[in-house]
Amino acid sequence: MDFLDELMENHEQKKKQIIKPASGTSVASDRAAKQTTSTLICETHIELYQGICTKCGHILSQKEMSQYRQFALLNHQTVQVHRAVGQSQVEEKKKHIMRDRKLVLVLDLDNTLIHTRDVQKQDLKIKSKDNGYIALIDQYKCIYEIKQPFGGFHVKLRPFLAEFLKIIHDQQKFDIFYYTAGTRAYGQLIIDVFKMEISRAYGQEMTRKMEQLLTHKKLISRCDQSRFQNKNQGEMTVEELQQQLHEEIEQQAQGIGGDSTLNIKHFIKSLSSLAGGDESIFIIIDDRSDVWTEVVQDPHSNQKFKRVSQNLLLIPGYFYWETSQNRLKSYFKVIQQTSVQFDFDLSLLLHLKFIEKVHDQFYEQIDNGLEATVKTIIRQLRKNLFDKKITALFEILYNDSTMSKSKILQQYEGDLCNQFGLNIGEYMNGDREQTYLYIVDDFVKSQSKQSKIDSINSSDYDDLSISIVSIYWLYLSCHYYYQLPIKPFIKLKQSSEVSEQRRIFDLISLSLECIDEGMFNDYKKRYKEYQEHKEQQIQLKKRTLEERKENNDLQDDAIIKDKDDVIEEIKQDILNNNNDEIGKSGNIVDQNEI
Ligand SMILES: [Mg+2]
Ligand SMILES: [Zn+2]
């Protein structure tokens, strides 16, 4: 039994002790029991459940309750613990985690691991009447449907989610928590979906082994916090937040689906509620940075200010269905749309590679007797993403040969270089140790840029290493937290005939072949299976359509009318099938694909 189970067990037993009736049934012993209870009010109440001490049953006043809070790391989501006691338990828990050489990984649900959309009752595919019933409705794309009283929702798993969880289980490097701005009921259903997915991908036995990663205990939801931060109104209680939510949900007449959870304005997730003050072993993966803030003190001015939590790894938001919430920058949007169109999003696996590095460096420092904190390591690793022997030159991209470094740093690309540690050169200074990369538009349209490229290509620079690379090398590397090989990006896009999505798909494919054969082969196999399945379905429908046409030719008018309906139905079916193919994210259908 692990430490957490032990704590929960203790807690369960304490609860039972309170509920358990006094032994004996006589009035006398009842009275005696009451007297004992009344004299047994604790000196300090340790745990509260809904404002009642779990040991002595004392009801605490609002003022007294301010000394208590939830400690998510202790899996005390429903129990409030006295601050001082909770604090020491958290420290104890941290020691356990570190003895197991693990870090705590906090995973956001919506748009990080999944994308959810609400579905109207008539569009549900589930026939069961049970609410909360879950079914796999697309095994190739890993889409699940959850039935709710007035409809339901569809849950699209981000590609490689099962692999991601399985690797985390196998490696034993992370203790994970799911943190959602949604309700507890919603989060629990999503964890149930994960469980089904693991079972589908790896079987029952593996699901049992991975139980620890798939229990509701690992969930932290907005229902689990007693107080919330609101940027405009300051602190608010659960009741106030629920009132606000209730109004929003009423207005939109939406269920408990994921997208509606995004509408909570200024909701802030609190790492301190999880970490109990010590954030040194926490890594957060979330698609939003605005929900994770930390207050820091400027050592010079002593002023306090808020900034994005440094424990956060910002993952590109995963939006399978079209949504107004898509906040991505335009180039990232193209990359994101490509991921959706081809169901080709490798963010989870590549982020996993990054956090493995964070983990390994953390324990390397600990082994060397140093103090280690995740945030320092993340900052350093990010700064070291790119090889220090590479210098990026931007004069062709910006069409400005005299642009200063400080000017470049003000550009979006310059900012990326700064964040991920890619050297910026104002000009080529002839250092033979360096590889110079002229970063250029992927598809060069301007004549002046093209002639610069031609002149560089035709010049002789002795043994200097110089390449002209597509800007997507920079974008995709930062997108994936992984320095991609340069090779696939040297050949620029030749014409505008190839769609941007197709182009990026090819670039990612080519670079992945250079990164990791195994990982990519698995993807290719699945993608091929899916294509074959789709092709078969379309062929089958076409055949049925033709057969019915032939048969109906011999029959009377009444049936011919029927036949038209049938043809229409099949046409609609094929159409829907194709719509589904692009996840209804709209207008990015690649004509070659249909
Ligand atoms: Mg999210
Ligand atoms: Zn008590």
Coordinates of C-alpha atoms and ligand atoms in Angstrom, one line a residue:
M1 CA 0.0 0.0 0.0
D2 CA 1.4 3.3 -0.9
F3 CA 1.6 6.4 1.3
L4 CA -1.5 8.0 -0.2
D5 CA -3.6 5.0 0.2
E6 CA -2.5 4.7 3.8
L7 CA -3.6 8.3 4.5
M8 CA -6.9 7.8 2.8
E9 CA -7.5 4.5 4.7
N10 CA -6.8 6.3 8.0
H11 CA -9.2 9.0 7.1
E12 CA -11.9 6.5 6.1
Q13 CA -11.4 4.7 9.5
K14 CA -11.7 8.0 11.3
K15 CA -15.0 8.7 9.5
K16 CA -16.3 5.3 10.4
Q17 CA -15.5 5.8 14.1
I18 CA -17.7 8.9 14.1
I19 CA -20.6 7.2 12.3
K20 CA -20.3 4.0 14.3
P21 CA -23.1 3.8 16.9
A22 CA -22.1 3.3 20.5
S23 CA -22.0 -0.3 21.5
G24 CA -25.0 -1.7 23.6
T25 CA -28.5 -0.5 23.1
S26 CA -29.6 0.5 26.6
V27 CA -30.5 4.1 27.3
A28 CA -27.8 4.1 29.9
S29 CA -25.0 3.2 27.6
D30 CA -26.3 5.6 25.0
R31 CA -26.1 8.4 27.5
A32 CA -22.7 7.3 28.6
A33 CA -21.5 7.3 24.9
K34 CA -22.9 10.8 24.5
Q35 CA -21.0 12.0 27.5
T36 CA -17.8 10.4 26.3
T37 CA -18.2 12.0 22.9
S38 CA -18.8 15.4 24.4
T39 CA -15.7 15.2 26.6
L40 CA -13.7 14.0 23.6
I41 CA -13.7 17.3 21.6
C42 CA -10.2 17.5 20.2
E43 CA -7.7 20.0 21.4
T44 CA -7.0 20.9 17.7
H45 CA -9.4 19.6 15.1
I46 CA -7.2 18.1 12.3
E47 CA -9.5 17.2 9.5
L48 CA -12.8 18.7 8.4
Y49 CA -15.4 17.3 6.1
Q50 CA -17.9 20.0 5.1
G51 CA -17.0 22.0 8.1
I52 CA -17.3 19.2 10.6
C53 CA -14.4 17.7 12.4
T54 CA -13.9 14.1 11.2
K55 CA -12.8 13.0 14.7
C56 CA -15.1 14.5 17.2
G57 CA -17.9 15.8 15.1
H58 CA -17.6 19.4 16.2
I59 CA -19.1 21.9 13.8
L60 CA -16.6 24.7 13.2
S61 CA -17.4 28.4 12.8
Q62 CA -16.5 30.3 9.6
K63 CA -13.7 32.0 11.4
E64 CA -12.3 28.8 12.7
M65 CA -12.5 27.3 9.3
S66 CA -10.1 29.8 7.8
Q67 CA -7.3 27.8 9.4
Y68 CA -8.2 24.8 7.2
R69 CA -7.7 24.1 3.5
Q70 CA -7.5 21.3 0.9
F71 CA -4.1 19.7 0.1
A72 CA -4.4 18.2 -3.3
L73 CA -1.0 16.5 -3.2
L74 CA -2.3 14.5 -0.2
N75 CA -5.4 13.5 -2.2
H76 CA -7.4 15.4 0.3
Q77 CA -9.6 17.0 -2.3
T78 CA -12.8 16.5 -0.2
V79 CA -11.2 16.9 3.2
Q80 CA -9.9 20.1 4.6
V81 CA -6.8 19.8 6.8
H82 CA -5.5 22.2 9.5
R83 CA -2.9 24.3 7.7
A84 CA 0.0 23.4 10.1
V85 CA -0.7 19.6 9.9
G86 CA -1.3 19.6 6.2
Q87 CA 1.9 21.5 5.7
S88 CA 4.0 18.9 7.5
Q89 CA 2.1 16.1 5.7
V90 CA 3.0 17.7 2.4
E91 CA 6.6 17.9 3.4
E92 CA 6.5 14.2 4.4
K93 CA 4.8 13.4 1.0
K94 CA 7.5 15.3 -0.9
K95 CA 10.2 13.3 0.8
H96 CA 8.4 10.1 -0.3
I97 CA 8.2 11.3 -3.9
M98 CA 11.8 12.2 -3.9
R99 CA 12.9 9.0 -2.4
D100 CA 11.1 7.3 -5.3
R101 CA 13.1 9.6 -7.6
K102 CA 9.9 11.1 -9.1
L103 CA 8.6 14.5 -9.9
V104 CA 5.0 15.6 -9.8
L105 CA 3.5 16.2 -13.2
V106 CA 0.3 18.2 -13.3
L107 CA -1.7 17.7 -16.6
D108 CA -4.4 20.0 -17.7
L109 CA -7.3 18.2 -19.4
D110 CA -9.1 20.4 -21.9
N111 CA -7.1 21.2 -25.0
T112 CA -4.0 19.6 -23.5
L113 CA -4.9 15.9 -23.4
I114 CA -8.4 16.1 -25.0
H115 CA -10.8 18.3 -26.9
T116 CA -14.5 18.0 -25.9
R117 CA -17.6 19.3 -27.6
D118 CA -21.2 19.3 -26.5
V119 CA -23.6 17.2 -28.5
Q120 CA -27.3 17.6 -28.9
K121 CA -29.5 14.7 -27.8
Q122 CA -30.6 13.8 -31.3
D123 CA -26.9 13.5 -32.4
L124 CA -25.9 11.0 -29.8
K125 CA -24.8 7.6 -31.1
I126 CA -25.2 5.9 -27.8
K127 CA -28.4 3.9 -27.4
S128 CA -28.1 3.3 -23.7
K129 CA -30.3 5.3 -21.4
D130 CA -27.8 5.4 -18.6
N131 CA -26.3 8.8 -17.9
G132 CA -22.5 8.9 -17.8
Y133 CA -22.5 5.9 -20.2
I134 CA -19.3 6.0 -22.2
A135 CA -18.7 4.4 -25.7
L136 CA -15.9 4.5 -28.2
I137 CA -17.4 5.9 -31.4
D138 CA -14.4 6.2 -33.6
Q139 CA -11.6 3.7 -32.9
Y140 CA -9.2 5.2 -35.5
K141 CA -9.4 8.7 -34.2
C142 CA -10.0 7.7 -30.6
I143 CA -13.3 9.7 -30.1
Y144 CA -15.5 8.7 -27.2
E145 CA -19.1 9.7 -26.5
I146 CA -20.5 10.3 -23.1
K147 CA -24.2 10.3 -22.5
Q148 CA -25.7 13.0 -20.2
P149 CA -29.3 13.7 -19.2
F150 CA -29.9 16.3 -21.9
G151 CA -27.5 15.3 -24.5
G152 CA -23.9 14.5 -24.0
F153 CA -20.4 15.2 -25.3
H154 CA -17.8 13.9 -27.6
V155 CA -14.2 13.5 -26.3
K156 CA -11.4 13.5 -28.8
L157 CA -8.2 12.2 -27.3
R158 CA -5.0 14.0 -28.4
P159 CA -3.0 11.6 -30.6
F160 CA -0.6 9.4 -28.6
L161 CA -2.4 10.0 -25.3
A162 CA -2.4 6.2 -24.5
E163 CA 1.3 5.9 -25.4
F164 CA 2.0 9.0 -23.3
L165 CA 0.3 7.6 -20.2
K166 CA 1.9 4.1 -20.7
I167 CA 5.4 5.6 -20.9
I168 CA 4.8 7.6 -17.8
H169 CA 3.7 4.4 -16.1
D170 CA 6.7 2.4 -17.4
Q171 CA 9.3 4.9 -16.5
Q172 CA 8.1 5.6 -13.0
K173 CA 9.6 9.1 -13.2
F174 CA 6.4 11.1 -12.5
D175 CA 3.5 11.1 -10.1
I176 CA 0.7 12.6 -12.1
F177 CA -2.4 14.7 -11.3
Y178 CA -5.1 15.9 -13.7
Y179 CA -6.1 19.5 -13.1
T180 CA -9.2 20.8 -14.7
A181 CA -11.1 24.0 -14.6
G182 CA -14.2 21.9 -15.2
T183 CA -16.3 20.2 -12.5
R184 CA -15.3 17.1 -10.6
A185 CA -18.1 15.1 -12.3
Y186 CA -16.7 16.1 -15.7
G187 CA -13.1 15.3 -14.8
Q188 CA -14.1 11.9 -13.4
L189 CA -15.8 11.0 -16.7
I190 CA -12.7 12.0 -18.6
I191 CA -10.5 9.8 -16.4
D192 CA -13.0 6.9 -17.1
V193 CA -12.5 7.6 -20.8
F194 CA -8.7 7.3 -20.3
K195 CA -9.2 4.0 -18.6
M196 CA -11.2 2.7 -21.5
E197 CA -8.6 3.9 -23.9
I198 CA -5.8 2.2 -22.0
S199 CA -7.8 -1.0 -21.9
R200 CA -8.5 -0.7 -25.6
A201 CA -4.8 -0.1 -26.5
Y202 CA -3.1 -2.4 -24.0
G203 CA -5.7 -4.7 -22.6
Q204 CA -7.3 -5.3 -19.1
E205 CA -4.1 -6.5 -17.4
M206 CA -2.2 -3.3 -18.2
T207 CA -5.2 -1.2 -17.2
R208 CA -5.0 -2.9 -13.8
K209 CA -1.3 -2.2 -13.5
M210 CA -1.8 1.4 -14.4
E211 CA -4.6 1.8 -11.9
Q212 CA -2.6 4.4 -9.9
L213 CA -2.6 6.7 -13.0
L214 CA -6.2 6.3 -13.7
T215 CA -8.1 6.8 -10.5
H216 CA -10.4 9.7 -9.6
K217 CA -8.0 10.4 -6.7
K218 CA -5.7 11.9 -9.2
L219 CA -8.1 14.6 -10.2
I220 CA -8.2 18.2 -9.0
S221 CA -11.2 20.2 -10.2
R222 CA -12.6 23.6 -9.6
C223 CA -15.0 21.9 -7.1
D224 CA -12.0 20.9 -4.9
Q225 CA -10.9 24.4 -3.9
S226 CA -12.4 26.3 -1.1
R227 CA -11.3 29.6 -2.5
F228 CA -10.6 30.9 -6.0
Q229 CA -8.6 33.8 -7.3
N230 CA -10.4 36.2 -9.6
K231 CA -8.3 38.9 -11.3
N232 CA -11.1 41.5 -11.0
Q233 CA -12.8 40.7 -7.8
G234 CA -9.9 39.2 -5.8
E235 CA -10.7 36.1 -3.8
M236 CA -14.0 34.4 -4.2
T237 CA -15.6 31.5 -2.4
V238 CA -16.8 28.3 -4.1
E239 CA -20.4 29.5 -3.7
E240 CA -19.6 32.7 -5.5
L241 CA -17.8 30.9 -8.2
Q242 CA -20.6 28.4 -8.6
Q243 CA -23.1 31.2 -8.8
Q244 CA -21.0 32.8 -11.6
L245 CA -20.7 29.5 -13.4
H246 CA -24.4 28.8 -13.0
E247 CA -25.3 32.0 -14.7
E248 CA -22.8 31.5 -17.5
I249 CA -24.1 28.0 -18.1
E250 CA -27.7 29.1 -18.0
Q251 CA -26.9 31.8 -20.5
Q252 CA -25.4 29.3 -22.9
A253 CA -27.7 26.4 -22.2
Q254 CA -24.7 24.2 -22.2
G255 CA -23.9 21.0 -20.3
I256 CA -20.8 20.2 -18.4
G257 CA -18.7 19.8 -21.4
G258 CA -15.1 21.0 -21.7
D259 CA -15.6 24.1 -23.8
S260 CA -18.0 25.6 -21.4
T261 CA -15.4 25.3 -18.7
L262 CA -13.2 27.7 -20.6
N263 CA -15.8 30.4 -20.2
I264 CA -14.9 31.0 -16.5
K265 CA -13.4 34.4 -16.8
H266 CA -10.1 34.9 -15.0
F267 CA -10.1 31.5 -13.3
I268 CA -6.7 30.9 -11.9
K269 CA -5.4 27.4 -11.1
S270 CA -3.4 27.4 -8.0
L271 CA -0.2 25.5 -7.7
S272 CA 0.1 26.4 -4.1
S273 CA -3.1 24.5 -3.4
L274 CA -1.4 21.5 -4.8
A275 CA 2.2 22.0 -3.6
G276 CA 1.4 23.5 -0.2
G277 CA 4.1 26.1 -0.6
D278 CA 7.0 24.1 -2.0
E279 CA 6.8 24.0 -5.8
S280 CA 10.3 22.7 -6.4
I281 CA 9.2 19.2 -7.7
F282 CA 6.2 20.3 -9.9
I283 CA 6.0 20.4 -13.7
I284 CA 2.7 21.7 -15.2
I285 CA 1.7 21.0 -18.8
D286 CA -1.2 23.2 -19.8
D287 CA -2.3 24.9 -23.1
R288 CA -2.9 28.2 -21.2
S289 CA -0.4 30.3 -19.4
D290 CA -2.9 32.9 -18.1
V291 CA -4.4 30.5 -15.6
W292 CA -1.1 29.7 -13.9
T293 CA 0.4 32.7 -12.1
E294 CA 2.8 33.1 -9.3
V295 CA 3.6 36.1 -7.2
V296 CA 7.2 37.0 -7.0
Q297 CA 9.1 39.7 -5.2
D298 CA 11.5 41.9 -7.0
P299 CA 14.8 41.7 -5.0
H300 CA 15.7 45.3 -5.9
S301 CA 12.5 47.2 -5.4
N302 CA 10.9 44.7 -2.9
Q303 CA 7.8 45.1 -5.0
K304 CA 5.6 42.1 -5.6
F305 CA 4.4 41.2 -9.1
K306 CA 2.5 38.5 -10.8
R307 CA 4.0 36.4 -13.6
V308 CA 3.3 33.2 -15.4
S309 CA 4.3 30.2 -13.3
Q310 CA 7.8 29.1 -14.2
N311 CA 6.9 25.5 -13.5
L312 CA 4.7 25.6 -16.6
L313 CA 5.4 24.0 -20.0
L314 CA 3.0 25.7 -22.4
I315 CA 1.8 23.0 -24.9
P316 CA 0.1 24.1 -28.1
G317 CA -3.7 23.9 -27.6
Y318 CA -5.3 20.9 -29.1
F319 CA -8.5 21.9 -30.9
Y320 CA -10.0 19.1 -32.9
W321 CA -13.3 20.7 -33.6
E322 CA -13.7 24.2 -34.7
T323 CA -14.0 26.6 -31.8
S324 CA -13.9 30.3 -31.1
Q325 CA -11.5 29.5 -28.3
N326 CA -8.6 28.9 -30.6
R327 CA -6.1 31.5 -29.5
L328 CA -3.1 30.3 -31.5
K329 CA -0.8 32.6 -33.4
S330 CA -1.2 32.4 -37.1
Y331 CA 1.8 30.2 -38.1
F332 CA 1.0 27.9 -35.1
K333 CA -2.5 27.8 -36.4
V334 CA -1.4 26.3 -39.6
I335 CA 0.7 23.8 -37.8
Q336 CA -2.2 23.1 -35.5
Q337 CA -4.7 22.7 -38.4
T338 CA -2.3 20.2 -40.0
S339 CA -2.2 18.2 -36.8
V340 CA -5.9 18.0 -36.8
Q341 CA -6.4 17.3 -40.5
F342 CA -4.0 14.4 -40.4
D343 CA -4.6 13.6 -36.8
F344 CA -0.9 14.1 -36.6
D345 CA -0.1 15.9 -33.4
L346 CA 3.1 14.8 -31.7
S347 CA 3.2 17.4 -28.9
L348 CA 2.5 14.9 -26.2
L349 CA 5.4 12.6 -27.1
L350 CA 7.8 15.4 -27.7
H351 CA 6.9 17.2 -24.5
L352 CA 7.5 13.9 -22.7
K353 CA 11.0 13.8 -24.1
F354 CA 11.5 17.3 -22.7
I355 CA 10.2 16.5 -19.2
E356 CA 12.3 13.4 -19.0
K357 CA 15.3 15.6 -19.4
V358 CA 14.0 17.9 -16.6
H359 CA 13.6 14.8 -14.4
D360 CA 17.1 13.4 -15.1
Q361 CA 18.8 16.8 -14.6
F362 CA 16.9 17.3 -11.4
Y363 CA 18.1 14.0 -9.8
E364 CA 21.6 14.5 -11.3
Q365 CA 21.8 17.8 -9.3
I366 CA 20.3 16.1 -6.2
D367 CA 22.9 13.3 -6.5
N368 CA 25.6 15.9 -6.6
G369 CA 24.3 17.3 -3.3
L370 CA 22.9 20.4 -4.9
E371 CA 19.5 22.1 -4.3
A372 CA 17.4 21.5 -7.3
T373 CA 14.2 23.2 -8.5
V374 CA 12.2 22.3 -11.5
K375 CA 11.7 25.9 -12.6
T376 CA 15.4 26.6 -12.8
I377 CA 16.0 23.4 -14.8
I378 CA 13.1 24.2 -17.2
R379 CA 14.4 27.7 -17.8
Q380 CA 17.9 26.3 -18.5
L381 CA 16.8 23.5 -20.7
R382 CA 14.6 25.9 -22.7
K383 CA 17.5 28.3 -23.1
N384 CA 19.6 25.4 -24.3
L385 CA 17.1 23.9 -26.8
F386 CA 19.3 24.9 -29.7
D387 CA 22.8 23.9 -30.4
K388 CA 25.1 26.8 -29.4
K389 CA 27.1 26.3 -32.6
I390 CA 24.2 27.5 -34.7
T391 CA 23.7 31.1 -35.6
A392 CA 20.5 32.3 -37.2
L393 CA 20.6 35.1 -39.6
F394 CA 17.4 37.0 -40.4
E395 CA 18.4 39.5 -43.1
I396 CA 16.6 37.7 -45.9
L397 CA 13.4 37.0 -43.9
Y398 CA 13.0 40.6 -42.8
N399 CA 14.5 41.9 -46.1
D400 CA 16.8 44.2 -44.1
S401 CA 20.6 43.6 -44.1
T402 CA 21.3 46.2 -41.5
M403 CA 18.8 45.1 -38.8
S404 CA 20.4 45.2 -35.3
K405 CA 20.1 42.3 -32.9
S406 CA 17.9 44.4 -30.5
K407 CA 15.5 45.1 -33.3
I408 CA 15.4 41.4 -34.2
L409 CA 14.7 40.5 -30.6
Q410 CA 11.5 42.7 -30.8
Q411 CA 10.2 40.5 -33.6
Y412 CA 8.2 37.3 -32.8
E413 CA 11.0 35.1 -34.3
G414 CA 13.6 37.0 -32.3
D415 CA 11.6 36.3 -29.1
L416 CA 11.5 32.6 -29.9
C417 CA 15.3 32.6 -30.4
N418 CA 15.7 34.4 -27.1
Q419 CA 13.4 32.0 -25.2
F420 CA 14.9 28.8 -26.6
G421 CA 18.5 29.9 -26.9
L422 CA 19.1 30.2 -30.6
N423 CA 22.0 32.5 -31.3
I424 CA 21.1 35.5 -33.4
G425 CA 23.7 36.9 -35.8
E426 CA 23.5 40.4 -37.3
Y427 CA 25.8 39.3 -40.1
M428 CA 28.1 36.4 -40.9
N429 CA 31.3 36.9 -39.1
G430 CA 33.3 34.1 -40.6
D431 CA 33.6 31.9 -37.5
R432 CA 34.4 28.4 -38.8
E433 CA 33.1 26.8 -35.6
Q434 CA 29.6 28.1 -36.4
T435 CA 26.9 26.8 -38.6
Y436 CA 25.1 29.8 -40.2
L437 CA 21.5 29.5 -41.0
Y438 CA 19.7 32.0 -43.1
I439 CA 16.1 31.8 -41.9
V440 CA 13.7 32.5 -44.8
D441 CA 10.0 32.4 -45.7
D442 CA 9.1 28.9 -46.6
F443 CA 7.8 29.9 -50.0
V444 CA 9.8 32.8 -51.3
K445 CA 7.6 35.1 -53.4
S446 CA 9.7 38.3 -53.5
Q447 CA 12.2 38.8 -56.3
S448 CA 14.7 40.6 -54.1
K449 CA 14.7 37.8 -51.5
Q450 CA 15.1 35.2 -54.2
S451 CA 18.1 37.0 -55.7
K452 CA 19.8 37.1 -52.3
I453 CA 19.2 33.4 -51.9
D454 CA 20.7 32.8 -55.3
S455 CA 23.7 34.9 -54.6
I456 CA 24.4 33.0 -51.3
N457 CA 23.9 29.7 -53.1
S458 CA 26.4 30.6 -55.8
S459 CA 29.1 32.2 -53.6
D460 CA 32.1 30.3 -52.4
Y461 CA 32.5 30.7 -48.6
D462 CA 35.6 28.5 -48.2
D463 CA 34.8 25.9 -45.5
L464 CA 32.1 27.9 -43.8
S465 CA 29.0 26.0 -43.0
I466 CA 26.1 28.0 -44.4
S467 CA 22.5 26.9 -45.1
I468 CA 19.3 28.5 -46.1
V469 CA 16.4 27.0 -44.1
S470 CA 12.7 27.4 -43.9
I471 CA 11.2 29.4 -41.0
Y472 CA 9.2 26.3 -40.2
W473 CA 12.4 24.7 -38.8
L474 CA 12.3 27.4 -36.1
Y475 CA 8.6 27.3 -35.5
L476 CA 8.3 23.5 -35.3
S477 CA 11.4 23.1 -33.1
C478 CA 9.9 25.6 -30.6
H479 CA 6.5 24.1 -31.0
Y480 CA 7.8 20.7 -30.1
Y481 CA 10.5 21.7 -27.6
Y482 CA 12.9 19.8 -29.7
Q483 CA 15.6 20.9 -32.1
L484 CA 14.6 19.3 -35.4
P485 CA 17.2 18.2 -37.9
I486 CA 17.9 20.9 -40.6
K487 CA 18.0 18.6 -43.5
P488 CA 14.2 18.5 -44.4
F489 CA 14.0 22.2 -44.1
I490 CA 16.7 23.1 -46.6
K491 CA 14.6 22.5 -49.6
L492 CA 12.1 25.3 -49.7
K493 CA 8.6 25.1 -50.9
Q494 CA 8.6 25.5 -54.7
S495 CA 5.2 26.7 -55.6
S496 CA 1.9 27.7 -54.0
E497 CA 0.2 24.7 -55.5
V498 CA 1.0 22.5 -52.6
S499 CA -1.2 23.4 -49.7
E500 CA 0.4 24.8 -46.5
Q501 CA -1.0 21.9 -44.5
R502 CA 0.3 19.3 -46.9
R503 CA 3.7 21.0 -46.9
I504 CA 3.9 21.0 -43.0
F505 CA 2.7 17.4 -42.9
D506 CA 5.6 16.5 -45.2
L507 CA 8.1 18.5 -43.2
I508 CA 7.1 16.9 -39.9
S509 CA 7.1 13.4 -41.5
L510 CA 10.6 14.0 -42.9
S511 CA 12.0 15.4 -39.6
L512 CA 10.5 12.6 -37.6
E513 CA 12.1 10.0 -39.7
C514 CA 15.4 11.7 -38.6
I515 CA 14.4 11.7 -34.9
D516 CA 12.9 8.5 -33.9
E517 CA 12.1 5.6 -36.3
G518 CA 10.1 3.6 -33.8
M519 CA 7.8 6.3 -32.8
F520 CA 7.1 7.4 -36.3
N521 CA 6.6 3.9 -37.7
D522 CA 3.9 3.3 -35.2
Y523 CA 2.1 6.4 -36.3
K524 CA 2.5 5.6 -40.0
K525 CA 1.0 2.1 -39.4
R526 CA -2.0 3.5 -37.7
Y527 CA -2.5 6.2 -40.2
K528 CA -2.4 3.7 -43.1
E529 CA -4.9 1.5 -41.3
Y530 CA -7.2 4.4 -41.0
Q531 CA -6.9 5.4 -44.6
E532 CA -7.6 1.8 -45.7
H533 CA -10.6 1.6 -43.5
K534 CA -12.0 4.9 -44.9
E535 CA -11.3 3.8 -48.4
Q536 CA -13.1 0.5 -47.8
Q537 CA -16.1 2.2 -46.4
I538 CA -16.4 4.6 -49.3
Q539 CA -16.1 1.7 -51.8
L540 CA -18.7 -0.3 -50.0
K541 CA -21.1 2.6 -50.1
K542 CA -20.5 3.2 -53.7
R543 CA -21.2 -0.5 -54.5
T544 CA -24.4 -0.5 -52.5
L545 CA -25.5 2.5 -54.3
E546 CA -24.9 1.0 -57.7
E547 CA -26.5 -2.3 -56.8
R548 CA -29.6 -0.5 -55.6
K549 CA -29.7 1.6 -58.7
E550 CA -29.7 -1.6 -60.9
N551 CA -32.4 -3.3 -58.8
N552 CA -34.6 -0.4 -58.7
D553 CA -34.6 0.1 -62.4
L554 CA -36.8 -2.9 -62.7
Q555 CA -39.3 -1.7 -60.2
D556 CA -42.3 0.7 -60.2
D557 CA -42.4 4.4 -59.5
A558 CA -43.2 4.2 -55.9
I559 CA -40.0 2.4 -55.2
I560 CA -38.0 4.7 -57.5
K561 CA -39.1 7.6 -55.2
D562 CA -37.7 5.5 -52.4
K563 CA -34.5 5.0 -54.3
D564 CA -33.9 8.7 -54.6
D565 CA -34.2 8.9 -50.9
V566 CA -31.7 6.1 -50.5
I567 CA -29.2 7.7 -52.9
E568 CA -29.6 11.0 -51.0
E569 CA -29.0 9.2 -47.7
I570 CA -25.9 7.5 -49.0
K571 CA -24.6 10.8 -50.4
Q572 CA -25.2 12.4 -47.1
D573 CA -23.4 9.5 -45.4
I574 CA -20.3 9.9 -47.6
L575 CA -20.4 13.6 -47.0
N576 CA -20.6 13.1 -43.3
N577 CA -17.8 10.7 -43.4
N578 CA -15.6 13.2 -45.1
N579 CA -16.6 15.9 -42.7
D580 CA -15.7 13.7 -39.9
E581 CA -12.4 13.1 -41.6
I582 CA -11.3 16.7 -40.9
G583 CA -13.0 16.8 -37.5
K584 CA -15.4 19.4 -38.7
S585 CA -12.7 22.0 -38.2
G586 CA -13.7 23.3 -41.6
N587 CA -12.2 24.7 -44.7
I588 CA -8.9 22.8 -44.6
V589 CA -9.9 19.8 -46.6
D590 CA -7.0 18.7 -48.8
Q591 CA -8.6 17.7 -52.1
N592 CA -6.1 14.9 -52.6
E593 CA -7.4 13.2 -49.5
I594 CA -10.9 12.6 -50.7
Ligands
MG1 MG -6.7 23.7 -21.1
ZN2 ZN -12.3 17.5 16.5

